[in-house]
Coordinates of C-alpha atoms in Angstrom, one line a residue:
Chain P
M183 CA 135.0 75.5 100.6
K184 CA 133.9 73.5 103.5
A185 CA 130.8 74.2 103.3
E186 CA 130.2 74.1 99.7
E187 CA 131.1 70.4 100.0
K188 CA 128.1 70.2 102.5
P189 CA 125.4 69.1 100.7
A190 CA 127.4 67.1 98.0
N191 CA 127.3 64.5 100.5
L192 CA 123.9 64.7 102.0
S193 CA 121.2 62.6 99.7
K194 CA 119.5 64.5 97.0
K195 CA 116.3 64.4 98.9
R196 CA 117.7 66.5 101.9
R197 CA 120.1 68.6 100.1
K198 CA 116.4 70.3 98.1
K199 CA 115.2 71.7 101.7
V200 CA 118.8 72.3 103.0
R201 CA 119.4 75.0 100.3
N202 CA 118.7 78.3 100.3
P203 CA 116.8 79.1 97.0
H204 CA 118.0 82.4 97.4
H205 CA 121.5 81.2 97.0
F206 CA 122.8 80.2 93.4
S207 CA 122.8 76.0 93.5
P208 CA 125.9 74.6 94.1
K209 CA 126.9 73.9 91.1
T210 CA 126.9 77.5 90.0
N211 CA 128.2 78.2 93.8
I212 CA 131.3 76.3 93.5
I213 CA 132.1 78.3 90.5
M214 CA 131.2 81.1 91.6
T215 CA 133.0 80.7 94.5
V216 CA 136.2 80.6 92.8
L217 CA 135.5 83.5 90.6
L218 CA 135.0 85.7 93.0
G219 CA 137.9 84.2 95.3
L220 CA 139.9 85.0 92.6
S221 CA 138.8 88.7 92.1
A222 CA 139.3 88.8 95.7
F223 CA 143.2 87.9 96.1
L224 CA 143.3 90.1 92.7
C225 CA 142.9 92.9 95.2
I226 CA 145.3 91.6 97.2
F227 CA 147.8 90.3 95.0
P228 CA 149.8 93.2 94.3
F229 CA 150.8 93.7 97.4
L230 CA 152.2 90.5 97.9
Y231 CA 153.8 91.1 95.3
V232 CA 155.7 93.9 96.6
I233 CA 156.1 92.4 99.6
I234 CA 158.3 88.9 98.0
I235 CA 159.9 91.9 96.3
S236 CA 161.3 93.5 98.8
V237 CA 162.1 90.2 100.4
S238 CA 164.4 89.8 97.4
S239 CA 168.0 89.6 96.6
E240 CA 169.0 92.6 95.2
E241 CA 171.5 90.6 93.1
S242 CA 168.2 87.5 92.1
L243 CA 166.5 90.7 90.9
I244 CA 169.0 92.2 88.7
R245 CA 169.8 88.6 87.2
Y246 CA 165.7 87.5 86.6
G247 CA 164.1 90.6 87.3
Y248 CA 160.9 90.5 89.4
K249 CA 160.1 86.5 90.2
L250 CA 157.1 85.4 92.2
I251 CA 159.5 83.3 94.0
P252 CA 162.3 84.8 94.2
E253 CA 165.3 82.8 93.7
E254 CA 167.6 84.1 96.8
W255 CA 165.4 86.2 99.6
S256 CA 167.1 88.8 101.2
L257 CA 166.5 91.2 104.4
D258 CA 168.8 93.6 102.3
A259 CA 166.4 96.0 101.6
Y260 CA 165.2 96.1 105.2
S261 CA 169.0 96.5 107.3
Y262 CA 169.5 99.1 104.1
L263 CA 166.2 101.5 105.6
W264 CA 167.0 100.8 108.7
N265 CA 170.8 102.6 107.6
M266 CA 168.8 104.9 106.7
R267 CA 166.2 105.3 109.0
G268 CA 166.8 109.1 110.6
Q269 CA 164.8 110.3 107.1
L270 CA 162.7 107.4 107.7
F271 CA 161.4 108.3 111.4
Q272 CA 161.2 111.6 110.7
S273 CA 159.0 110.8 107.7
F274 CA 156.9 108.2 109.4
G275 CA 156.7 111.5 112.8
I276 CA 155.7 114.4 110.4
S277 CA 152.9 111.3 108.9
L278 CA 151.6 110.8 112.2
L279 CA 151.7 114.0 113.6
V280 CA 149.8 115.5 110.2
T281 CA 147.8 112.2 110.6
I282 CA 146.5 112.9 114.5
L283 CA 146.8 116.3 114.5
G284 CA 144.5 116.4 110.9
T285 CA 142.2 114.5 111.9
V286 CA 141.4 116.3 115.2
I287 CA 141.4 119.9 114.7
S288 CA 139.6 118.5 111.3
V289 CA 136.7 116.6 113.2
L290 CA 135.8 119.6 115.7
M291 CA 135.8 122.3 113.3
I292 CA 133.2 119.5 111.5
T293 CA 131.3 118.4 113.7
M294 CA 130.6 122.2 115.6
Y295 CA 129.3 122.8 112.3
A296 CA 127.0 120.4 111.4
Y297 CA 126.2 120.9 115.1
A298 CA 125.1 123.9 115.4
I299 CA 123.0 123.7 111.4
S300 CA 121.3 120.8 112.0
R301 CA 120.1 122.6 115.0
P302 CA 116.4 124.3 114.3
Q303 CA 116.8 127.2 117.0
F304 CA 119.7 128.6 115.3
R305 CA 118.6 131.4 113.2
Y306 CA 120.9 131.7 109.8
R307 CA 121.3 128.0 109.3
G308 CA 120.3 127.8 105.9
F309 CA 123.0 130.4 105.0
F310 CA 125.8 128.8 106.6
T311 CA 124.5 125.3 105.4
F312 CA 124.7 127.4 101.9
F313 CA 127.7 128.4 102.6
A314 CA 129.4 125.5 103.0
F315 CA 127.6 123.7 100.4
F316 CA 128.2 126.2 97.4
T317 CA 132.2 124.9 97.5
M318 CA 130.9 121.7 96.7
L319 CA 129.7 123.0 93.7
F320 CA 132.2 125.3 92.5
N321 CA 135.5 124.1 92.9
A322 CA 138.6 127.2 93.7
G323 CA 141.0 125.5 91.6
L324 CA 144.6 125.2 91.8
V325 CA 145.7 128.1 90.6
P326 CA 143.9 130.3 93.2
L327 CA 144.5 128.0 96.2
Y328 CA 148.0 127.6 95.2
I329 CA 149.0 131.2 95.4
V330 CA 146.7 131.9 98.6
M331 CA 148.4 129.0 100.2
N332 CA 152.0 130.5 99.6
Q333 CA 151.8 134.0 99.0
F334 CA 149.2 135.3 101.1
L335 CA 148.8 132.8 104.0
D336 CA 152.7 132.6 103.7
L337 CA 152.2 128.8 104.3
R338 CA 154.5 127.2 102.6
N339 CA 157.3 124.6 104.1
T340 CA 154.9 124.2 107.5
I341 CA 153.1 121.3 108.8
W342 CA 150.2 123.6 108.0
A343 CA 149.9 123.4 104.2
L344 CA 149.2 119.4 105.4
I345 CA 147.0 119.9 107.6
L346 CA 144.2 122.9 106.9
P347 CA 143.4 122.0 103.0
L348 CA 142.2 118.9 104.0
A349 CA 140.6 120.4 107.3
M350 CA 137.0 121.3 106.0
N351 CA 135.1 119.1 103.4
A352 CA 131.6 119.9 103.4
F353 CA 130.7 116.4 102.3
Y354 CA 131.6 115.8 105.5
I355 CA 129.3 118.4 107.1
I356 CA 126.0 117.1 105.3
I357 CA 126.5 113.6 106.5
M358 CA 127.6 115.2 110.1
R359 CA 124.4 117.3 109.8
T360 CA 122.5 114.2 108.7
F361 CA 123.5 112.2 111.4
F362 CA 122.5 115.3 113.6
V363 CA 119.5 115.1 112.4
R364 CA 118.6 111.3 112.8
S365 CA 120.7 110.6 115.8
I366 CA 119.6 112.9 118.6
P367 CA 115.8 113.4 119.4
E368 CA 115.1 117.1 120.3
A369 CA 112.7 116.0 123.0
I370 CA 116.2 115.4 125.3
L371 CA 117.7 118.6 124.4
E372 CA 114.8 120.3 125.3
S373 CA 114.5 118.6 128.9
A374 CA 118.2 119.4 129.3
R375 CA 117.4 123.0 128.7
I376 CA 114.5 123.0 131.0
D377 CA 117.6 121.7 134.0
G378 CA 119.1 125.0 133.0
A379 CA 122.2 123.3 130.9
S380 CA 123.8 125.6 128.7
E381 CA 123.9 124.7 125.0
W382 CA 127.9 124.1 124.7
R383 CA 127.5 121.4 128.4
I384 CA 124.2 120.3 125.7
F385 CA 126.5 119.8 122.8
F386 CA 129.2 118.1 124.8
K387 CA 127.7 115.8 127.6
I388 CA 124.4 115.2 125.3
S389 CA 125.3 115.8 121.3
V390 CA 128.2 114.6 120.9
P391 CA 128.8 110.9 122.8
L392 CA 124.5 110.1 120.8
A393 CA 126.7 111.2 117.7
V394 CA 129.5 109.0 118.0
P395 CA 129.4 106.3 115.4
G396 CA 128.8 108.9 112.8
I397 CA 131.8 111.1 114.4
A398 CA 133.9 107.9 113.8
T399 CA 133.1 108.0 110.1
I400 CA 134.6 111.5 109.8
A401 CA 137.1 110.7 112.1
L402 CA 138.2 107.5 110.0
F403 CA 137.6 109.2 107.1
S404 CA 139.6 111.9 108.0
T405 CA 142.6 109.8 109.2
L406 CA 142.2 107.7 106.0
G407 CA 142.2 111.6 103.4
Y408 CA 145.9 112.3 105.7
W409 CA 147.8 109.8 105.9
N410 CA 147.8 109.1 102.4
D411 CA 147.9 112.9 101.2
W412 CA 151.1 112.8 99.1
F413 CA 149.4 115.9 97.1
H414 CA 149.5 119.0 99.4
A415 CA 153.3 117.8 100.1
L416 CA 154.0 118.3 96.1
L417 CA 153.0 121.1 96.2
F418 CA 153.8 122.9 99.5
I419 CA 156.3 120.6 100.6
D420 CA 160.1 121.3 99.9
D421 CA 162.0 121.4 103.4
P422 CA 162.9 117.5 103.9
N423 CA 162.2 117.4 107.8
L424 CA 158.7 117.9 106.6
V425 CA 157.7 115.5 103.5
P426 CA 155.2 112.9 105.3
L427 CA 155.8 109.7 104.0
Q428 CA 153.8 109.4 101.3
A429 CA 156.1 112.2 99.2
L430 CA 159.4 110.8 100.8
L431 CA 157.9 106.8 98.4
M432 CA 157.1 109.5 95.8
R433 CA 160.5 111.0 96.2
I434 CA 162.4 108.4 96.6
E435 CA 161.6 106.8 93.3
N436 CA 162.3 110.3 91.5
N437 CA 165.6 110.2 93.2
L438 CA 166.9 107.3 92.1
E439 CA 165.3 107.5 89.0
F440 CA 167.1 110.5 88.3
I441 CA 170.7 108.7 89.8
R442 CA 169.9 105.7 87.0
Q443 CA 169.6 108.0 84.3
N444 CA 172.9 109.5 84.9
T445 CA 174.8 106.7 85.7
E446 CA 177.4 107.4 83.4
L447 CA 177.7 110.9 85.3
G448 CA 180.9 109.6 87.7
G449 CA 182.1 107.4 89.9
A450 CA 180.9 108.6 93.9
V451 CA 177.2 108.2 92.2
Q452 CA 177.8 104.7 90.8
E453 CA 178.9 104.0 94.0
I454 CA 176.2 104.9 95.6
Y455 CA 174.3 103.1 92.9
A456 CA 175.5 99.9 93.2
T457 CA 175.7 100.0 97.0
V458 CA 172.0 100.7 96.9
P459 CA 169.5 97.9 96.5
Q460 CA 167.4 99.8 94.6
D461 CA 164.1 98.0 94.0
A462 CA 164.2 95.4 96.9
A463 CA 164.2 99.0 99.5
K464 CA 162.0 100.7 96.7
M465 CA 159.3 98.4 97.3
A466 CA 160.5 97.6 100.9
M467 CA 159.3 101.1 101.6
V468 CA 156.0 100.6 100.1
V469 CA 155.2 97.9 102.2
I470 CA 156.2 99.6 105.2
A471 CA 153.6 102.5 104.5
T472 CA 151.2 100.3 103.3
L473 CA 150.9 97.6 106.6
P474 CA 149.3 100.1 109.5
I475 CA 146.6 99.8 106.2
A476 CA 146.4 96.9 105.8
L477 CA 146.5 95.9 109.5
T478 CA 144.3 97.5 110.5
Y479 CA 141.2 98.6 107.5
P480 CA 139.3 95.7 108.4
F481 CA 138.9 96.1 111.7
F482 CA 137.4 100.1 110.6
Q483 CA 135.5 98.9 107.4
K484 CA 132.4 98.8 108.4
Y485 CA 132.5 102.4 109.9
F486 CA 132.7 103.6 105.2
I487 CA 130.0 101.1 104.2
S488 CA 128.1 102.7 107.2
G489 CA 129.4 106.5 106.7
L490 CA 129.2 105.6 102.4
T491 CA 125.2 104.6 103.4
I492 CA 124.6 107.2 105.0
G493 CA 126.0 109.8 102.9
G494 CA 124.1 108.4 100.1
V495 CA 120.6 109.7 101.2
K496 CA 119.8 113.1 102.7
E497 CA 117.8 114.7 105.9
Chain L
M275 CA 119.3 147.7 113.5
K276 CA 119.2 147.0 116.9
K277 CA 117.5 143.5 116.0
F278 CA 120.3 142.2 114.6
F279 CA 122.3 142.6 116.6
R280 CA 120.1 141.2 119.0
N281 CA 119.3 138.2 117.7
L282 CA 123.3 137.8 116.6
W283 CA 123.3 137.8 120.3
E284 CA 120.7 135.6 120.5
N285 CA 123.0 133.3 118.2
R286 CA 125.6 133.8 119.6
T287 CA 126.3 129.7 120.9
W288 CA 125.3 128.7 117.2
L289 CA 127.9 131.3 115.6
L290 CA 130.6 130.6 117.2
M291 CA 130.4 126.7 116.7
V292 CA 130.0 127.7 113.0
L293 CA 133.2 130.9 112.9
P294 CA 135.8 127.8 112.9
G295 CA 134.6 126.7 109.9
T296 CA 133.5 129.6 108.7
L297 CA 136.9 131.1 108.8
W298 CA 138.4 128.2 106.8
F299 CA 135.4 128.6 104.2
I300 CA 136.7 132.0 103.2
L301 CA 140.5 131.5 104.0
L302 CA 140.5 128.3 101.6
A303 CA 137.9 128.5 99.8
Y304 CA 135.8 132.0 98.7
I305 CA 139.6 133.6 98.6
P306 CA 141.1 131.4 95.9
M307 CA 137.1 130.9 94.2
A308 CA 137.9 135.2 94.1
G309 CA 141.2 135.0 93.1
N310 CA 139.9 133.1 89.9
V311 CA 139.7 136.9 88.9
I312 CA 143.5 136.4 87.1
A313 CA 142.3 134.1 84.5
F314 CA 141.1 137.6 82.9
K315 CA 144.4 139.5 83.9
E316 CA 147.8 138.9 82.9
Y317 CA 148.8 137.7 86.1
T318 CA 152.3 139.7 87.4
I319 CA 154.2 139.1 91.1
H320 CA 154.1 142.3 92.6
P321 CA 156.3 142.4 95.6
E322 CA 153.5 143.9 98.4
G323 CA 152.4 140.2 98.2
F324 CA 148.9 138.7 97.4
I325 CA 146.2 141.2 96.8
A326 CA 148.7 144.2 95.1
S327 CA 149.7 141.2 92.5
I328 CA 146.4 141.2 91.4
I329 CA 145.8 144.7 91.5
H330 CA 148.3 145.6 89.7
S331 CA 148.1 142.6 87.1
D332 CA 146.1 144.6 84.0
W333 CA 143.4 143.2 82.3
V334 CA 143.4 140.6 79.1
G335 CA 139.7 140.3 79.1
F336 CA 139.1 136.6 77.7
D337 CA 143.0 136.7 75.8
N338 CA 143.6 134.0 78.0
F339 CA 140.7 131.7 77.7
K340 CA 141.3 132.6 73.7
F341 CA 144.9 131.1 73.9
L342 CA 144.1 128.3 76.4
F343 CA 141.3 127.0 72.9
S344 CA 143.7 127.7 70.1
T345 CA 146.7 125.0 71.4
S346 CA 145.4 121.7 70.6
D347 CA 146.1 120.7 74.8
A348 CA 143.0 122.4 75.2
W349 CA 141.5 119.7 73.0
V350 CA 143.1 116.7 74.2
I351 CA 142.6 117.6 77.8
T352 CA 138.9 117.9 77.5
R353 CA 138.0 114.3 75.1
N354 CA 140.9 112.8 77.8
T355 CA 138.8 113.6 80.6
I356 CA 134.9 113.1 79.6
L357 CA 135.8 110.1 77.4
Y358 CA 137.8 108.0 80.6
N359 CA 135.2 109.5 83.6
L360 CA 133.1 107.7 80.9
V361 CA 134.2 105.3 80.2
F362 CA 135.1 104.4 84.5
I363 CA 131.1 105.5 85.1
L364 CA 130.1 102.7 82.8
L365 CA 132.2 100.0 83.3
G366 CA 132.5 100.5 87.2
L367 CA 128.2 100.9 87.2
A368 CA 127.9 97.6 85.4
L369 CA 130.9 95.1 87.2
A370 CA 129.5 97.2 91.5
V371 CA 126.8 95.8 90.1
A372 CA 127.9 92.6 88.8
L373 CA 130.1 91.9 91.6
A374 CA 127.1 92.7 94.4
I375 CA 124.6 90.5 92.8
L376 CA 127.3 87.1 92.8
L377 CA 128.4 88.2 96.3
S378 CA 124.6 87.9 97.7
Q379 CA 124.4 85.1 95.7
L380 CA 127.4 83.1 97.3
A381 CA 125.4 80.0 99.9
N382 CA 129.0 80.7 102.5
K383 CA 128.1 84.3 103.9
R384 CA 131.3 84.4 105.5
L385 CA 133.4 83.6 103.3
A386 CA 131.6 86.4 100.6
K387 CA 132.8 88.9 103.8
V388 CA 135.8 87.7 103.3
Y389 CA 135.8 88.4 99.7
Q390 CA 134.5 91.6 100.1
T391 CA 137.0 92.6 103.0
G392 CA 139.6 91.7 99.9
M393 CA 138.4 93.9 97.2
L394 CA 138.2 96.7 99.7
F395 CA 141.2 96.7 100.6
P396 CA 142.6 98.6 96.7
H397 CA 139.7 101.7 98.4
F398 CA 142.1 102.7 100.9
L399 CA 145.5 103.3 99.5
S400 CA 147.9 105.8 98.3
W401 CA 147.9 106.4 94.3
V402 CA 151.3 106.7 94.9
V403 CA 151.6 102.2 96.7
V404 CA 149.0 101.8 93.4
S405 CA 152.2 103.4 90.8
Y406 CA 154.7 100.6 92.4
F407 CA 152.1 97.8 92.1
V408 CA 151.8 98.8 88.8
F409 CA 155.3 99.2 88.3
S410 CA 156.5 95.8 89.4
F411 CA 154.0 94.4 86.0
L412 CA 154.9 97.0 83.8
S413 CA 158.9 97.5 84.4
M414 CA 161.0 96.9 81.5
D415 CA 163.4 95.2 82.8
K416 CA 162.3 92.9 85.6
G417 CA 158.0 93.5 86.0
L418 CA 156.6 89.8 85.8
F419 CA 154.3 91.2 82.3
N420 CA 157.8 91.8 81.0
N421 CA 158.5 88.2 82.7
I422 CA 155.9 86.0 81.3
L423 CA 156.6 87.8 77.4
E424 CA 160.0 87.1 77.7
S425 CA 159.4 83.3 78.6
L426 CA 156.9 82.7 76.3
G427 CA 159.8 84.4 74.0
M428 CA 158.5 87.3 72.9
S429 CA 159.7 90.7 73.4
G430 CA 159.3 92.7 76.0
I431 CA 157.7 95.9 75.8
S432 CA 158.8 99.6 77.3
W433 CA 154.9 99.5 78.4
Y434 CA 156.4 103.1 80.1
H435 CA 156.6 104.5 76.3
E436 CA 153.6 102.8 74.4
P437 CA 150.3 105.6 74.8
E438 CA 148.3 102.3 72.8
Y439 CA 148.5 100.7 75.4
W440 CA 147.9 102.7 78.1
P441 CA 143.4 103.7 78.2
Y442 CA 143.3 99.8 79.5
I443 CA 145.4 100.2 82.1
L444 CA 144.6 103.1 83.5
T445 CA 140.8 101.7 83.0
S446 CA 142.0 98.6 85.4
M447 CA 143.6 100.4 87.4
N448 CA 140.5 102.6 88.4
V449 CA 138.3 99.3 87.9
W450 CA 140.4 97.7 90.5
K451 CA 140.4 100.3 93.0
T452 CA 136.9 101.5 93.1
V453 CA 135.0 98.5 92.2
G454 CA 134.8 96.4 95.1
F455 CA 134.3 100.2 97.3
S456 CA 131.6 101.4 95.3
S457 CA 129.6 97.4 95.4
I458 CA 129.2 98.1 98.6
I459 CA 125.9 100.2 98.3
Y460 CA 124.7 98.5 95.8
L461 CA 124.8 95.1 98.3
A462 CA 123.0 97.2 101.1
A463 CA 120.2 98.2 98.5
I464 CA 120.1 94.3 97.7
A465 CA 119.4 93.7 101.1
G466 CA 116.8 95.9 101.1
I467 CA 114.6 93.3 98.4
N468 CA 111.3 91.9 99.6
R469 CA 112.2 88.4 99.3
D470 CA 109.2 88.1 98.3
Y471 CA 109.2 89.1 95.0
Y472 CA 111.8 86.1 94.4
E473 CA 109.6 83.8 95.8
A474 CA 106.9 84.9 93.4
A475 CA 109.5 84.3 90.8
M476 CA 110.2 81.3 92.1
I477 CA 106.5 79.7 92.1
D478 CA 106.1 80.9 88.4
G479 CA 109.3 78.5 88.0
A480 CA 112.0 81.6 87.3
S481 CA 115.5 80.8 86.6
K482 CA 118.5 82.1 88.7
W483 CA 118.9 84.5 85.5
Q484 CA 115.3 85.3 85.4
Q485 CA 114.8 86.4 89.0
I486 CA 118.2 88.7 88.6
K487 CA 116.9 90.4 85.1
H488 CA 113.3 90.5 86.2
V489 CA 113.1 91.3 90.1
T490 CA 116.8 92.7 91.6
L491 CA 118.3 94.7 88.5
P492 CA 114.6 96.7 87.9
A493 CA 114.6 96.6 92.2
L494 CA 118.3 98.5 91.5
M495 CA 117.6 100.6 88.1
P496 CA 116.6 103.6 90.6
L497 CA 119.4 103.6 92.6
M498 CA 122.0 102.9 89.5
V499 CA 120.3 105.7 87.4
I500 CA 120.4 108.6 90.2
L501 CA 124.2 107.4 91.2
T502 CA 124.7 107.3 88.0
I503 CA 123.8 111.0 86.9
L504 CA 125.4 112.1 90.3
D505 CA 129.0 110.9 88.2
I506 CA 128.0 112.1 85.3
G507 CA 127.9 115.5 87.4
K508 CA 131.7 115.2 88.0
I509 CA 132.8 114.0 84.8
F510 CA 134.2 116.8 84.1
R511 CA 137.2 116.5 87.1
A512 CA 139.7 113.8 87.2
D513 CA 141.7 111.9 89.6
F514 CA 144.6 113.5 89.6
G515 CA 146.6 110.5 91.1
L516 CA 145.9 107.8 88.7
F517 CA 146.6 110.1 86.3
Y518 CA 149.8 111.5 87.5
Q519 CA 151.8 108.6 89.4
V520 CA 150.5 105.7 87.6
P521 CA 152.0 106.8 84.7
R522 CA 155.0 108.1 85.9
D523 CA 154.8 111.5 85.1
S524 CA 155.6 109.8 81.7
G525 CA 156.2 112.7 78.7
T526 CA 155.6 109.9 75.8
L527 CA 152.1 109.3 77.0
Y528 CA 150.8 112.7 77.6
S529 CA 148.8 112.1 74.7
V530 CA 146.8 109.6 77.0
T531 CA 146.9 110.2 80.0
N532 CA 146.6 113.9 80.3
V533 CA 143.7 115.3 81.4
I534 CA 142.3 118.7 82.9
D535 CA 143.2 117.7 86.2
T536 CA 147.1 117.3 85.1
Y537 CA 147.4 119.9 82.7
V538 CA 147.0 122.6 85.8
Y539 CA 148.8 120.9 87.6
R540 CA 152.0 121.0 85.1
G541 CA 150.5 124.2 83.9
L542 CA 151.7 125.1 87.7
M543 CA 155.0 123.7 87.9
Q544 CA 156.2 123.8 85.2
M545 CA 154.8 126.0 81.8
G546 CA 154.8 129.3 84.5
D547 CA 152.1 131.1 82.9
I548 CA 149.6 131.7 85.9
S549 CA 147.0 133.5 84.0
M550 CA 146.8 130.7 81.5
T551 CA 146.6 128.0 83.5
T552 CA 144.0 129.6 86.0
A553 CA 141.9 129.9 83.2
A554 CA 142.4 126.0 82.4
G555 CA 141.1 125.4 86.0
L556 CA 138.7 128.5 86.3
Y557 CA 136.9 126.1 82.4
Q558 CA 136.6 123.2 84.7
S559 CA 134.7 124.7 88.0
M560 CA 132.1 126.7 85.2
V561 CA 131.2 123.4 83.0
G562 CA 131.6 121.5 86.7
L563 CA 129.4 123.4 88.3
I564 CA 126.9 123.9 84.9
L565 CA 126.9 119.6 85.4
V566 CA 126.2 119.6 88.9
L567 CA 123.7 121.5 88.1
L568 CA 122.1 119.9 85.6
T569 CA 122.5 117.0 87.0
N570 CA 120.7 117.0 90.4
Y571 CA 117.3 119.3 88.6
I572 CA 117.6 115.8 86.6
V573 CA 117.7 113.5 89.8
K574 CA 115.7 115.3 91.6
R575 CA 112.6 115.1 89.4
I576 CA 113.2 111.3 89.2
D577 CA 113.4 111.1 93.2
K578 CA 113.7 113.7 95.8
D579 CA 115.9 111.9 98.8
Y580 CA 118.6 111.9 96.1
A581 CA 119.2 115.6 95.0
L582 CA 122.4 117.2 96.4
F583 CA 119.7 120.4 97.2

């Protein structure tokens, strides 16, 4: 806000000189600064609200509902989650493993594929470009994929059911190909060839280092895709040992919902209901699953932005 | 023939590079594509596995499609998918462009960057997380909205059982999650507009609004048209997470939350009519293919650089 106040302190004459004519007039600028500030706040507010709920005591949640300022603060939800950390750590580990392994595999496959179809020396580049591209035009559909994964490849309840479906993506291949075409002058590769370097050596020693910004973009898209994936766990995973964090979040909800709906079932269930800080614990899990992203995305966003602008323009 | 093998050998490095990806495409894209023949069969599981199941299932021609379109579901899911996407596209476009223009005009550039970072946040979240965000507002007995209603002396609303509110809720959530990200591309385009146009307009005495109307918007128009047409190519494809997670799969809301993607998912998981569900998926893919080809053709005629192929 300070920057907006400054021009008001100057004389009217100076203000005219200082003001950039490409910006709003000072008055409109203040209104718009507030308005846009509110919109930006609205984008992060739900997360702050969920954090607040997670540190409210269960009793005050039951009595007063989700308050913006809780009647009583409490970290019970987090200590409860700490007590059931076995499943939580397991799921966190699965998410981490799937994300890291998946991103490495995915980036390797996409980069090699994109590089090959970006090279004019590759005789069959047209065919392989279309081979990847057609999968963007015609979607195979959910049911056939489900049957192939379960009955043909037999990947149900394996870590590969979470990794493979997201490993290739024709759109990323197109982005990477554009990146290779733009960032690697053929002349450099030609001189390396004259020096007797093999194509693999050229690929790893020259092309990949030159394409690091593009590869970073793909890697981040991929990381986010794996970390946030719950859909493939919904389809292919029943084994509690293989449930990733996002899917655990989804399932906890279903389980608690089930307990809540069946409270008249009997003593044992009711006992669980009474001791679990239900609402706060759910929201605490949301916080734990979201925090890694919330803390890191501001540093990575420029790669997402550059990916978006590369993706918009073709070779 | 000999020449063909020599060509293969000469291209071995490149072929090796595309090999893993090609295998992936065959196994997880092309074999499933071929699996769509199930839509024309009465799928029965055969003990000898997937291929045997397909071979041993009886052909039924277009019966699965006839059955699908004889139900009211086909109409409801098609209507919902198209109408929601249409609203998302138009509203998203208007808001993304407006946001980009406003951000570009802000005097404090660092603040504009901070705002932009804030508005990008929803893009990085999964729909599961977002569904909890929504729940914290809409919970019947504890949510923020009902708290406010009750403090105003009104009775709370059972949000997850009242279909009338959901078109607005789903639209708001989609806008909330996507607009910050989609404004980026317009922001980049605005930065690329030649400043001389504005200076010329200012010399002619154009107001800020007139400058936006006569310089900024016309300059953004080609990009707006192209991105919109490309979006229309995807109009038959709904965001599964939005329509499945955010309404918490509430049955009373299906009339306004069921889209083709959720229908296919539920068909697969609950109804068990594999063939008819495949038919629904194939219907989506076929219309999708036609739309993408059509919209790409139109984009190509406007600006070749933006066409997909």
